PDB file of C-alpha atoms and ligand atoms in Angstrom:
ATOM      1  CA  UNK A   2      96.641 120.461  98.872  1.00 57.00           C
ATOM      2  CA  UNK A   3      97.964 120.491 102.249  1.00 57.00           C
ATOM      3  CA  UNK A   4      95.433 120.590 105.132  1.00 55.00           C
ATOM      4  CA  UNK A   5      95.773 123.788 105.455  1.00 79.00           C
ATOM      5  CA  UNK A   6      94.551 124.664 101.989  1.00 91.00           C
ATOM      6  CA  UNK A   7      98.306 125.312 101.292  1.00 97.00           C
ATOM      7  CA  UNK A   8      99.339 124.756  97.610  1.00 98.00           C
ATOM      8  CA  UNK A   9     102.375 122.114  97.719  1.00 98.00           C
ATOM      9  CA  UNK A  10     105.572 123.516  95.911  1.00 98.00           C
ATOM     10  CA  UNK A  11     107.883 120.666  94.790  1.00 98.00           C
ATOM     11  CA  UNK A  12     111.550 121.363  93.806  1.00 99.00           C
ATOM     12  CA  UNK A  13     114.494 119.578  92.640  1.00 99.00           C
ATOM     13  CA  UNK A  14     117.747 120.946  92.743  1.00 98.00           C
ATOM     14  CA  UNK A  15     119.679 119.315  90.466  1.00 98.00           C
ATOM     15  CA  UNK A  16     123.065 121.410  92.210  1.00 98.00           C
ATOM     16  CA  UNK A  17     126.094 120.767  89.810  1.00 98.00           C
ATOM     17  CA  UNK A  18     125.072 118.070  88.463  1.00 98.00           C
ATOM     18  CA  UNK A  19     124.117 116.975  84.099  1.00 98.00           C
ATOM     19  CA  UNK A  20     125.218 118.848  81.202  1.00 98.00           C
ATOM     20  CA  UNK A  21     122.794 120.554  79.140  1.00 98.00           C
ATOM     21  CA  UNK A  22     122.144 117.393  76.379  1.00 98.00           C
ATOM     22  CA  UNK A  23     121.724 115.325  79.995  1.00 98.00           C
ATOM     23  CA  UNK A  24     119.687 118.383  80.901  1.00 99.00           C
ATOM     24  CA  UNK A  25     117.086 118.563  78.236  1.00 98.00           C
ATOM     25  CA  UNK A  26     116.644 114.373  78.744  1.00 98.00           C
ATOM     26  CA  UNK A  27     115.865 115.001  82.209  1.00 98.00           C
ATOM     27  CA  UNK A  28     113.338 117.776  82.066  1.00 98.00           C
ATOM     28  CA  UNK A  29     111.869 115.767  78.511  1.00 98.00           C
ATOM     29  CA  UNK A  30     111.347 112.639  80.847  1.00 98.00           C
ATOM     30  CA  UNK A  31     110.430 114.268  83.221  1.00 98.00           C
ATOM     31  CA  UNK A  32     107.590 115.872  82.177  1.00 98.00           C
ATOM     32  CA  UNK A  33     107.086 112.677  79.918  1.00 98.00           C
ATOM     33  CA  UNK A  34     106.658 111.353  83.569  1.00 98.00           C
ATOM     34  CA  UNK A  35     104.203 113.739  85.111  1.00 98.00           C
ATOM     35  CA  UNK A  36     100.642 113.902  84.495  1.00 97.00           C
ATOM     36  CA  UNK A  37      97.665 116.844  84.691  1.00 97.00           C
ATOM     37  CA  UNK A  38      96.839 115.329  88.248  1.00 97.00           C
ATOM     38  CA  UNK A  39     100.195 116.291  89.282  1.00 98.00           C
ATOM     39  CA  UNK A  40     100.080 119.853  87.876  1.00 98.00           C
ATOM     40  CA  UNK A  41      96.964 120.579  90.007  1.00 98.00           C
ATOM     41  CA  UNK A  42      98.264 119.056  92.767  1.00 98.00           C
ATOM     42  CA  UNK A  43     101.282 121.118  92.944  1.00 98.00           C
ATOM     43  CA  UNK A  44     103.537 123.618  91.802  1.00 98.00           C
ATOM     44  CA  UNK A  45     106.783 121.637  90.217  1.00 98.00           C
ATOM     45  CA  UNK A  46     110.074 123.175  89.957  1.00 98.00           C
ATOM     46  CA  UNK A  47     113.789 122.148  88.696  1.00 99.00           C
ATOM     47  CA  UNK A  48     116.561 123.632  89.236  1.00 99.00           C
ATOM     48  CA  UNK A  49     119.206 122.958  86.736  1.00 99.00           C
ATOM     49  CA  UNK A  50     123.029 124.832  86.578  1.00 98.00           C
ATOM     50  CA  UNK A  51     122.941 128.015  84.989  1.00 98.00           C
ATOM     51  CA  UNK A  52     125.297 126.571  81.400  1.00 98.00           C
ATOM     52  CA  UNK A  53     121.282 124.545  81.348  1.00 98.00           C
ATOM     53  CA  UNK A  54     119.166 126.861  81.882  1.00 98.00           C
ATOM     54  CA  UNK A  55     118.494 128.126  78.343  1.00 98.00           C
ATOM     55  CA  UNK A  56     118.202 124.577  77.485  1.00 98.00           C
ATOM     56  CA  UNK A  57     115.878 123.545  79.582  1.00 98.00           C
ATOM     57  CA  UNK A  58     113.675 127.164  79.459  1.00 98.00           C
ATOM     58  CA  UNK A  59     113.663 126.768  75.794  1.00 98.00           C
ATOM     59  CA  UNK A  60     112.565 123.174  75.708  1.00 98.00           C
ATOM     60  CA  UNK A  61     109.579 123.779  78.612  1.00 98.00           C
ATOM     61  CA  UNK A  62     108.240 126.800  76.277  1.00 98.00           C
ATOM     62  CA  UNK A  63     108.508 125.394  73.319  1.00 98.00           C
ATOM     63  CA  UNK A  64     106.411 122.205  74.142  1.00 98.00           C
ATOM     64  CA  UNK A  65     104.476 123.885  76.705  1.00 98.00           C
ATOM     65  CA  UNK A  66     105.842 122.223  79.609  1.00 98.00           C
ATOM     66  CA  UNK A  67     103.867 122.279  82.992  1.00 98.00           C
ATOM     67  CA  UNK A  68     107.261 122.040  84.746  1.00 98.00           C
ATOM     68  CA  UNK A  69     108.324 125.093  86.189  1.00 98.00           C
ATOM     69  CA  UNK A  70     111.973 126.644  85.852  1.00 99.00           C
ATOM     70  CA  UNK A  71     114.017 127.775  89.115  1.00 99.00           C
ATOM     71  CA  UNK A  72     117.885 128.344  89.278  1.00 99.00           C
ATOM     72  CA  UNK A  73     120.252 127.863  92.352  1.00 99.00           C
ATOM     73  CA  UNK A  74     121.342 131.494  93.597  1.00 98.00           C
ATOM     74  CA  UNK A  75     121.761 134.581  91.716  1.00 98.00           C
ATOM     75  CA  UNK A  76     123.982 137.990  92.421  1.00 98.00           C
ATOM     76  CA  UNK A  77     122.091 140.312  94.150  1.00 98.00           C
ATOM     77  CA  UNK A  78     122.951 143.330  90.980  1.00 98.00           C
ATOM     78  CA  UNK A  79     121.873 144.102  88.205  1.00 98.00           C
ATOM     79  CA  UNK A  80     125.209 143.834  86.660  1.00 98.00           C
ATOM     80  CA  UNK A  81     128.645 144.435  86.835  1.00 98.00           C
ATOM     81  CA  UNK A  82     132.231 143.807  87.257  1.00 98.00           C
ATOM     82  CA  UNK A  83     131.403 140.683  89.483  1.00 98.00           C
ATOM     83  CA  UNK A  84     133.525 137.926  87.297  1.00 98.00           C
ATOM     84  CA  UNK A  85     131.606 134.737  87.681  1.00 98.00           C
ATOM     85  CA  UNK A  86     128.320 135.971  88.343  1.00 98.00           C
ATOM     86  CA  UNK A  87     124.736 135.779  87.206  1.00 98.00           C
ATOM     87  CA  UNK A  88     122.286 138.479  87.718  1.00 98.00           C
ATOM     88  CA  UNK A  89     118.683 138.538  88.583  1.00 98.00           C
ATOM     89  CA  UNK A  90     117.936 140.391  85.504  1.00 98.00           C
ATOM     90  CA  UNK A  91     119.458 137.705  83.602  1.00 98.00           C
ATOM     91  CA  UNK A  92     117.371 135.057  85.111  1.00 98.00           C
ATOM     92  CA  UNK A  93     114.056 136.402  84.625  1.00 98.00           C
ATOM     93  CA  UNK A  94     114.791 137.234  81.067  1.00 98.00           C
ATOM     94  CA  UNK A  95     115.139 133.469  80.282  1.00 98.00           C
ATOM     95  CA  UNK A  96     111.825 132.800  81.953  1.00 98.00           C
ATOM     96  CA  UNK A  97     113.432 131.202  85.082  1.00 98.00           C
ATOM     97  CA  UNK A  98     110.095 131.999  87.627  1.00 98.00           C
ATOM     98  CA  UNK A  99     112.157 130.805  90.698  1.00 99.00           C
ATOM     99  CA  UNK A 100     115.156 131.109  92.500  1.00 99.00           C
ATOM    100  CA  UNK A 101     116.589 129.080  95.165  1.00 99.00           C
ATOM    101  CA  UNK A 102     118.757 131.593  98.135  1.00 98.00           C
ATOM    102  CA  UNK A 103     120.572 130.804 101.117  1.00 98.00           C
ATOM    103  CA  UNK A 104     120.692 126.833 100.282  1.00 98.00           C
ATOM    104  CA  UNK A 105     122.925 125.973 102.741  1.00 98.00           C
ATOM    105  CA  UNK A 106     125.764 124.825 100.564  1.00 98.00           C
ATOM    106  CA  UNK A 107     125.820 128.408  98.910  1.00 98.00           C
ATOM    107  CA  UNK A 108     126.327 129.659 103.277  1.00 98.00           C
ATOM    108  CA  UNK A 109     129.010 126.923 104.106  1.00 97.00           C
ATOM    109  CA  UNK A 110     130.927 126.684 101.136  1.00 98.00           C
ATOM    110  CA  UNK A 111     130.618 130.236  99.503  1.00 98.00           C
ATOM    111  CA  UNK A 112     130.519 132.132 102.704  1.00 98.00           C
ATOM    112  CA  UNK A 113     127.274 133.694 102.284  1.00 98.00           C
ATOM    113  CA  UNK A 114     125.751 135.698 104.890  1.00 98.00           C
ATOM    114  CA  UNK A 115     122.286 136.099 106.568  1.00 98.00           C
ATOM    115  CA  UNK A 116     122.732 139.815 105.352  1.00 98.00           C
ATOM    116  CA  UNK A 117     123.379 138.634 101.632  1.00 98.00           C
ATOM    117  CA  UNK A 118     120.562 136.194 101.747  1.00 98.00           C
ATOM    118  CA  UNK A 119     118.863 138.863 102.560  1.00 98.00           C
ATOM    119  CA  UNK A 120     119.644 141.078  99.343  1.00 98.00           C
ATOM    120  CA  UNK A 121     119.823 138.096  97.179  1.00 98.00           C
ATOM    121  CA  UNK A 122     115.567 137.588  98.119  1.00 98.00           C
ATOM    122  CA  UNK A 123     115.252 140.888  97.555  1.00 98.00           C
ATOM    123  CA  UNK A 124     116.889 141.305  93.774  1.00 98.00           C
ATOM    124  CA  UNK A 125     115.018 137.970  93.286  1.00 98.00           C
ATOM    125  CA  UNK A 126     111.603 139.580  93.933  1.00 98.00           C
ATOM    126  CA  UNK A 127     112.204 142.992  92.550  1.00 98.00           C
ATOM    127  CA  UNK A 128     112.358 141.031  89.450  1.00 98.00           C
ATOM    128  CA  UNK A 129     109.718 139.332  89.634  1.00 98.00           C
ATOM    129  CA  UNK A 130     110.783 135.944  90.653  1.00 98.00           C
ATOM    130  CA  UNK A 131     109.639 133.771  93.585  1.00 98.00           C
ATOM    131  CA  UNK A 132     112.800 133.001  96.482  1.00 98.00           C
ATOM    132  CA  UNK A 133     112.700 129.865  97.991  1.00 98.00           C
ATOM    133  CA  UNK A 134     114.559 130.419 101.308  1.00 98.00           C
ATOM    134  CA  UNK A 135     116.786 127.920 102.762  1.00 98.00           C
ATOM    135  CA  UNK A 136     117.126 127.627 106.700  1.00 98.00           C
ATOM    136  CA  UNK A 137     118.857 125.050 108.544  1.00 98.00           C
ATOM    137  CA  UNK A 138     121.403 123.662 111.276  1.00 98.00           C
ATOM    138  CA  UNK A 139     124.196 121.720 111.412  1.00 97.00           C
ATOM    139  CA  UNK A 140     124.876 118.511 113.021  1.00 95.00           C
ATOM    140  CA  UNK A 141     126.688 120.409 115.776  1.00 95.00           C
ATOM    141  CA  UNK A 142     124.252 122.842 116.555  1.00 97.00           C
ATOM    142  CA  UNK A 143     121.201 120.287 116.517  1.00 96.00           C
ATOM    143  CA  UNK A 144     123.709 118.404 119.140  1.00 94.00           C
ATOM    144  CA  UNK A 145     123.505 121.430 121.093  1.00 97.00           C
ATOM    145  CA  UNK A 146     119.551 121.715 121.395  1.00 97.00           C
ATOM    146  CA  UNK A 147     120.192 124.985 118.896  1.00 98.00           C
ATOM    147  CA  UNK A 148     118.425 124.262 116.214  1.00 98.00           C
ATOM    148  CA  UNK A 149     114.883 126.683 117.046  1.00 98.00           C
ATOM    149  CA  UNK A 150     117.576 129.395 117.691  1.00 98.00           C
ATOM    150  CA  UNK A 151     119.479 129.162 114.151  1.00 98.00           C
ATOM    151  CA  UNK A 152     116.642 128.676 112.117  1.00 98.00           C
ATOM    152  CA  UNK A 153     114.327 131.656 113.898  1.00 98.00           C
ATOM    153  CA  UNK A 154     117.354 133.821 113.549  1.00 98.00           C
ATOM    154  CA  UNK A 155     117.874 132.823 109.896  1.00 98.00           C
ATOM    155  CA  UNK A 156     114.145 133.412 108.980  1.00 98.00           C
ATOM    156  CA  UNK A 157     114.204 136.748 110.535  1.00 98.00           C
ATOM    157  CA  UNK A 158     117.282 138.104 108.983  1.00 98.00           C
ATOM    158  CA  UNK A 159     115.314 136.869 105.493  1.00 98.00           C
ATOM    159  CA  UNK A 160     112.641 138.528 106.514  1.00 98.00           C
ATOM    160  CA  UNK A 161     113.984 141.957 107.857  1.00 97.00           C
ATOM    161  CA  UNK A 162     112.047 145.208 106.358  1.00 96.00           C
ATOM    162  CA  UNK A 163     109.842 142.651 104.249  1.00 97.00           C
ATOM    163  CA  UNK A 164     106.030 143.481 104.287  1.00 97.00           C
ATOM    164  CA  UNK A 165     103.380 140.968 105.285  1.00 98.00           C
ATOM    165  CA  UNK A 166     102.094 140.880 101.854  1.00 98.00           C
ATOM    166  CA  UNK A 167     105.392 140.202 100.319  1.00 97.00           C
ATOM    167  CA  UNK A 168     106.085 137.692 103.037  1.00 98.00           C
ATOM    168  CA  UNK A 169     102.691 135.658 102.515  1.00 98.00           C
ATOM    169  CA  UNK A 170     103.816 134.476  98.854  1.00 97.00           C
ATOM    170  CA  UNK A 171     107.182 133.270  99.967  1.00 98.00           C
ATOM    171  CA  UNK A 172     108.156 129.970  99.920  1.00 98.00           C
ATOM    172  CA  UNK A 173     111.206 128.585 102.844  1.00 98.00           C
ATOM    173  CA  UNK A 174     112.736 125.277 102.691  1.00 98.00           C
ATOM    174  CA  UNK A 175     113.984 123.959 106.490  1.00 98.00           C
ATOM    175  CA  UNK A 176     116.978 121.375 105.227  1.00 98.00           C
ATOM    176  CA  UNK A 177     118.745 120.234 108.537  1.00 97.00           C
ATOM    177  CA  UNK A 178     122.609 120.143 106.799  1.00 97.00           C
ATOM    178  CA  UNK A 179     122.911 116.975 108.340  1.00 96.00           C
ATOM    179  CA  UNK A 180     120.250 114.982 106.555  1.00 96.00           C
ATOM    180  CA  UNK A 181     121.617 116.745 102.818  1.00 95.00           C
ATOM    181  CA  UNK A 182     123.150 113.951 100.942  1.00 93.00           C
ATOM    182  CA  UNK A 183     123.526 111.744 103.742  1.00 93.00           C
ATOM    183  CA  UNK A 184     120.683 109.045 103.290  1.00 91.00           C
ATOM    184  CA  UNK A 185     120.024 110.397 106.839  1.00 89.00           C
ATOM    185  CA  UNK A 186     116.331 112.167 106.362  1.00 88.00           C
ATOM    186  CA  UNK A 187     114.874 113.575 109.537  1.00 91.00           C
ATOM    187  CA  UNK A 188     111.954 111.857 111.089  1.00 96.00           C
ATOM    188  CA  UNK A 189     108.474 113.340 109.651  1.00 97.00           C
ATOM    189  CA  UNK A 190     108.224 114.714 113.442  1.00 97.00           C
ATOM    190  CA  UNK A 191     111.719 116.587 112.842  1.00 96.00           C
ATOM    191  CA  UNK A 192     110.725 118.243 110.259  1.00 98.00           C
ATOM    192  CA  UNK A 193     107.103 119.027 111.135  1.00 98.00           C
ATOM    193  CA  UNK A 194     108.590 120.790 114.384  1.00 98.00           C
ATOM    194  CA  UNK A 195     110.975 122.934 112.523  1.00 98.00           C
ATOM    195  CA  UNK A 196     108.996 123.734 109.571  1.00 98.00           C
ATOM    196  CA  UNK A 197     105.928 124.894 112.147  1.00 98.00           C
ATOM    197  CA  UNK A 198     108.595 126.935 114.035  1.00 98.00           C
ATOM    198  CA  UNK A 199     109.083 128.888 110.320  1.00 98.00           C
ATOM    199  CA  UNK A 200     105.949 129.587 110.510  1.00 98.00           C
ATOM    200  CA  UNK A 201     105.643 130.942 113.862  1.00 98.00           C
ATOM    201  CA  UNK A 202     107.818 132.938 113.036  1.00 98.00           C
ATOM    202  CA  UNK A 203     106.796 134.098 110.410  1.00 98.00           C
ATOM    203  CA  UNK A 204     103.349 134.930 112.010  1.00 98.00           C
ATOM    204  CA  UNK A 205     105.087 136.932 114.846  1.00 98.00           C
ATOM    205  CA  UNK A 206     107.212 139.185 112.227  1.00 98.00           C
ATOM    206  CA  UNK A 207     104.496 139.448 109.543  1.00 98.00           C
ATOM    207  CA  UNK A 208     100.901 138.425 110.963  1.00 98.00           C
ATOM    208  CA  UNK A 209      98.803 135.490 110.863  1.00 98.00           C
ATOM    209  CA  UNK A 210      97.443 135.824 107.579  1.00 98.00           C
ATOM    210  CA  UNK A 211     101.258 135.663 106.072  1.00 98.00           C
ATOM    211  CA  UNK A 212     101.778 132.756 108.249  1.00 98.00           C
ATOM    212  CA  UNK A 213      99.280 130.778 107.160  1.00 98.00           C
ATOM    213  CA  UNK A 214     100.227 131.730 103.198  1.00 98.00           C
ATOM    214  CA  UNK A 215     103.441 131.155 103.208  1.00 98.00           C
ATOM    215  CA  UNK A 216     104.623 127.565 102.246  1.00 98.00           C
ATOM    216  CA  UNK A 217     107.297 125.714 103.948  1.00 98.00           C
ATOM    217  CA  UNK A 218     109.172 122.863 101.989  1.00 98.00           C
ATOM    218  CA  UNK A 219     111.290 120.093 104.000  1.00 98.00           C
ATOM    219  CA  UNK A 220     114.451 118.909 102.054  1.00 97.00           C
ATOM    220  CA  UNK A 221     117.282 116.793 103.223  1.00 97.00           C
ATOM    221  CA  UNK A 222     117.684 112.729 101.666  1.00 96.00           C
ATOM    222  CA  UNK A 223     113.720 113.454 100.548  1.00 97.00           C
ATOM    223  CA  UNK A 224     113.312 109.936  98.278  1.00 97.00           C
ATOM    224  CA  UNK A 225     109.447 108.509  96.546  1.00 98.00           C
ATOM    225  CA  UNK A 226     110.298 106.532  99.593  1.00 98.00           C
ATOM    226  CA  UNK A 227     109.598 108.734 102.406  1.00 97.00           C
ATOM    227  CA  UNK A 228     107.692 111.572 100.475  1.00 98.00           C
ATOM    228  CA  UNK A 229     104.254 110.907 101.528  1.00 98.00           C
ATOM    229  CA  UNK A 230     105.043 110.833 105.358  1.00 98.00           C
ATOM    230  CA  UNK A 231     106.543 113.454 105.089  1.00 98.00           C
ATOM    231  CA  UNK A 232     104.156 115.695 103.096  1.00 98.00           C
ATOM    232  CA  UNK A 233     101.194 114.541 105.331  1.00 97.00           C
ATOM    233  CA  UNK A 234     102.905 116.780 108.114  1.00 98.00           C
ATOM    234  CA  UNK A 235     100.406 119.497 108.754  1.00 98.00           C
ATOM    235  CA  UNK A 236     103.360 122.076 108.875  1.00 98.00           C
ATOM    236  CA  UNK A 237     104.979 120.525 105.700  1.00 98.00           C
ATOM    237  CA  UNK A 238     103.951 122.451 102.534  1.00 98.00           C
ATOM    238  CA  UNK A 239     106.555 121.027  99.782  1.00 98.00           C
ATOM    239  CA  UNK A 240     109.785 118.995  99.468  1.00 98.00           C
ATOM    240  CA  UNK A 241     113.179 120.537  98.196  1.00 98.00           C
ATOM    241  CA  UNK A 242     115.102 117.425  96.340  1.00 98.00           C
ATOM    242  CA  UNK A 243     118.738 116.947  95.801  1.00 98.00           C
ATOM    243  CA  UNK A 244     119.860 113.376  94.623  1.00 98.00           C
ATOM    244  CA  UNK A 245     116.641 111.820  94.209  1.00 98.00           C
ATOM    245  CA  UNK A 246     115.231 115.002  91.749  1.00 98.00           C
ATOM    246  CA  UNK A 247     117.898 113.722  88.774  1.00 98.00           C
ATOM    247  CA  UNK A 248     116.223 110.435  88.200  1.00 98.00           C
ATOM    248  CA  UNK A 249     113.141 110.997  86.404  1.00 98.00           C
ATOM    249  CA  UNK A 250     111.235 108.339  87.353  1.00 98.00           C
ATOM    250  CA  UNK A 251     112.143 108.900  91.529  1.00 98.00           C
ATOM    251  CA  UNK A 252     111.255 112.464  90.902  1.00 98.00           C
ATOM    252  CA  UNK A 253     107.981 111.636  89.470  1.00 98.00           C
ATOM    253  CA  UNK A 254     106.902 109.633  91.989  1.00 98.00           C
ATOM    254  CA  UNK A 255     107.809 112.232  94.835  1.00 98.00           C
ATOM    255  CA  UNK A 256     105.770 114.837  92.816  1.00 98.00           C
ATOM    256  CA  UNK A 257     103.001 111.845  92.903  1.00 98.00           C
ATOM    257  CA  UNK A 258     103.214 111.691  96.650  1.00 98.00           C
ATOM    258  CA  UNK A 259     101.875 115.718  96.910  1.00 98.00           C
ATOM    259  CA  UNK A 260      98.571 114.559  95.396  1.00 95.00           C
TER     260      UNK A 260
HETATM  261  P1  LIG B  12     119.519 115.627  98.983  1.00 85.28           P
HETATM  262  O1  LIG B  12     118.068 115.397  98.619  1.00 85.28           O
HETATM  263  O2  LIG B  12     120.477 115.074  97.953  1.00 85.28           O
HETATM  264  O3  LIG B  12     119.808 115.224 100.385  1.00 85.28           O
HETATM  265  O4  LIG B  12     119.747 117.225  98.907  1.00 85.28           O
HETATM  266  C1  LIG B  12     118.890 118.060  99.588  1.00 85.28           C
HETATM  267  C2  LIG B  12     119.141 119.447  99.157  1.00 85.28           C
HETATM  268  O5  LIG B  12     120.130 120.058  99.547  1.00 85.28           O
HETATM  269  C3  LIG B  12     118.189 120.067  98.230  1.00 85.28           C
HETATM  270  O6  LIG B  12     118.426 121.426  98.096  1.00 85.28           O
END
């Protein structure tokens, strides 16, 4: 539990990455791995690619799996002639309970907008799934002293038209681009400052009782190595893992670290 009585959310997003046989041997080992101490600790999530998901959904049911299933983006629709797509209502009939949006690969790669970020958390809640909300700036822009400006504008666009109730069981995840996949993690300070600035935030569009119930993760190079440091940040609720969440044993011992 964080100090502030927060319950820690840990996620790994395993992006493209493992077919679904490699799939099912993570998530086995995984929760192989994991023990009841973890499960109270924290909520624990994976993210696998959407050919997995059934996989994995049918092997945490089936042996009653504490591990908790989350995909990578969704359409905003219900359905439709969007070739390539998978909908919200397709998600939460195989069980999937959360849904990554906004990671930042999905905005600088697949052109995604504040304003479809925005629908995409909405679809994901109307269905009864829990966003996690990714905010973030580039090398450039943290260069340029704008980093408080990109992220506050990012978690208000989220936000826009949500009510404090809604807002208060959200979960955001500040990844600085520069520190995804780069070995480069940002000091436990870094991400302490940002991840309290969410939560300002927060407070100012929805109220202080949403701001201090909403969880903020940190992700960005997040290793067994530097989880504890970084989860002993008042501000710090969670960590959102790339890389380091497809080892089993690494995983584990990040999970560990939110004891
Ligand atoms: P890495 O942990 O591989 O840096 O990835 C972070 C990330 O983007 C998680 O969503």
């Amino acid at each position: 539990m964080s100090g502030a009585g927060r319950r820690p959310v840990v996620s790994g997003n395993w992006k493209m990455h493992l077919n679904h046989f490699e799939a099912l041997q993570l998530v086995q080992k995984l929760s192989y791995n994991l023990t009841d101490a973890d499960f109270d600790a924290a909520d624990v999530t994976v993210h696998p690619p959407f050919t997995d998901l059934r996989t994995v959904q049918t092997a945490i049911d089936s042996d009653k799996m504490k591990v908790q299933l989350g995909a990578q983006t969704c359409h905003f629709a219900d359905k439709g002639a969007f070739t390539g797509e998978v909908s919200p209502a397709m998600l939460a009939k195989l069980h999937v309970q959360w849904v990554i949006v906004g990671h930042s690969e999905r905005r600088q790669l697949f052109g995604e907008t504040d304003s479809l970020v925005r629908r995409k958390l909405q679809a994901v809640l109307d269905h009864g799934m829990k966003p996690i909300v990714c905010v973030g700036e580039t090398l450039e822009e943290r260069e340029l002293g704008a980093t408080a400006t990109k992220v506050e504008g990012q978690v208000r666009a989220a936000l826009e038209g949500c009510s404090p109730e809604v807002v208060a069981g959200l979960v955001f995840a500040y990844e600085p681009i520069w520190a995804i996949g780069t070995g480069r993690t940002a000091t436990p300070d870094d991400a302490q400052t940002t991840c309290a600035l969410v939560r300002r935030v927060v407070g100012d569009l929805a109220g202080a009782g949403a701001a201090d119930a909403v969880r903020v993760q940190y992700g960005g190079s997040v290793k067994a190595s530097n989880a504890s440091e970084l989860l002993s940040q008042p501000d710090v609720d969670g960590l959102l893992v790339g890389g380091a969440s497809l080892d089993a044993d690494e995983y584990a011992a990040i999970v560990a670290a939110a004891r």
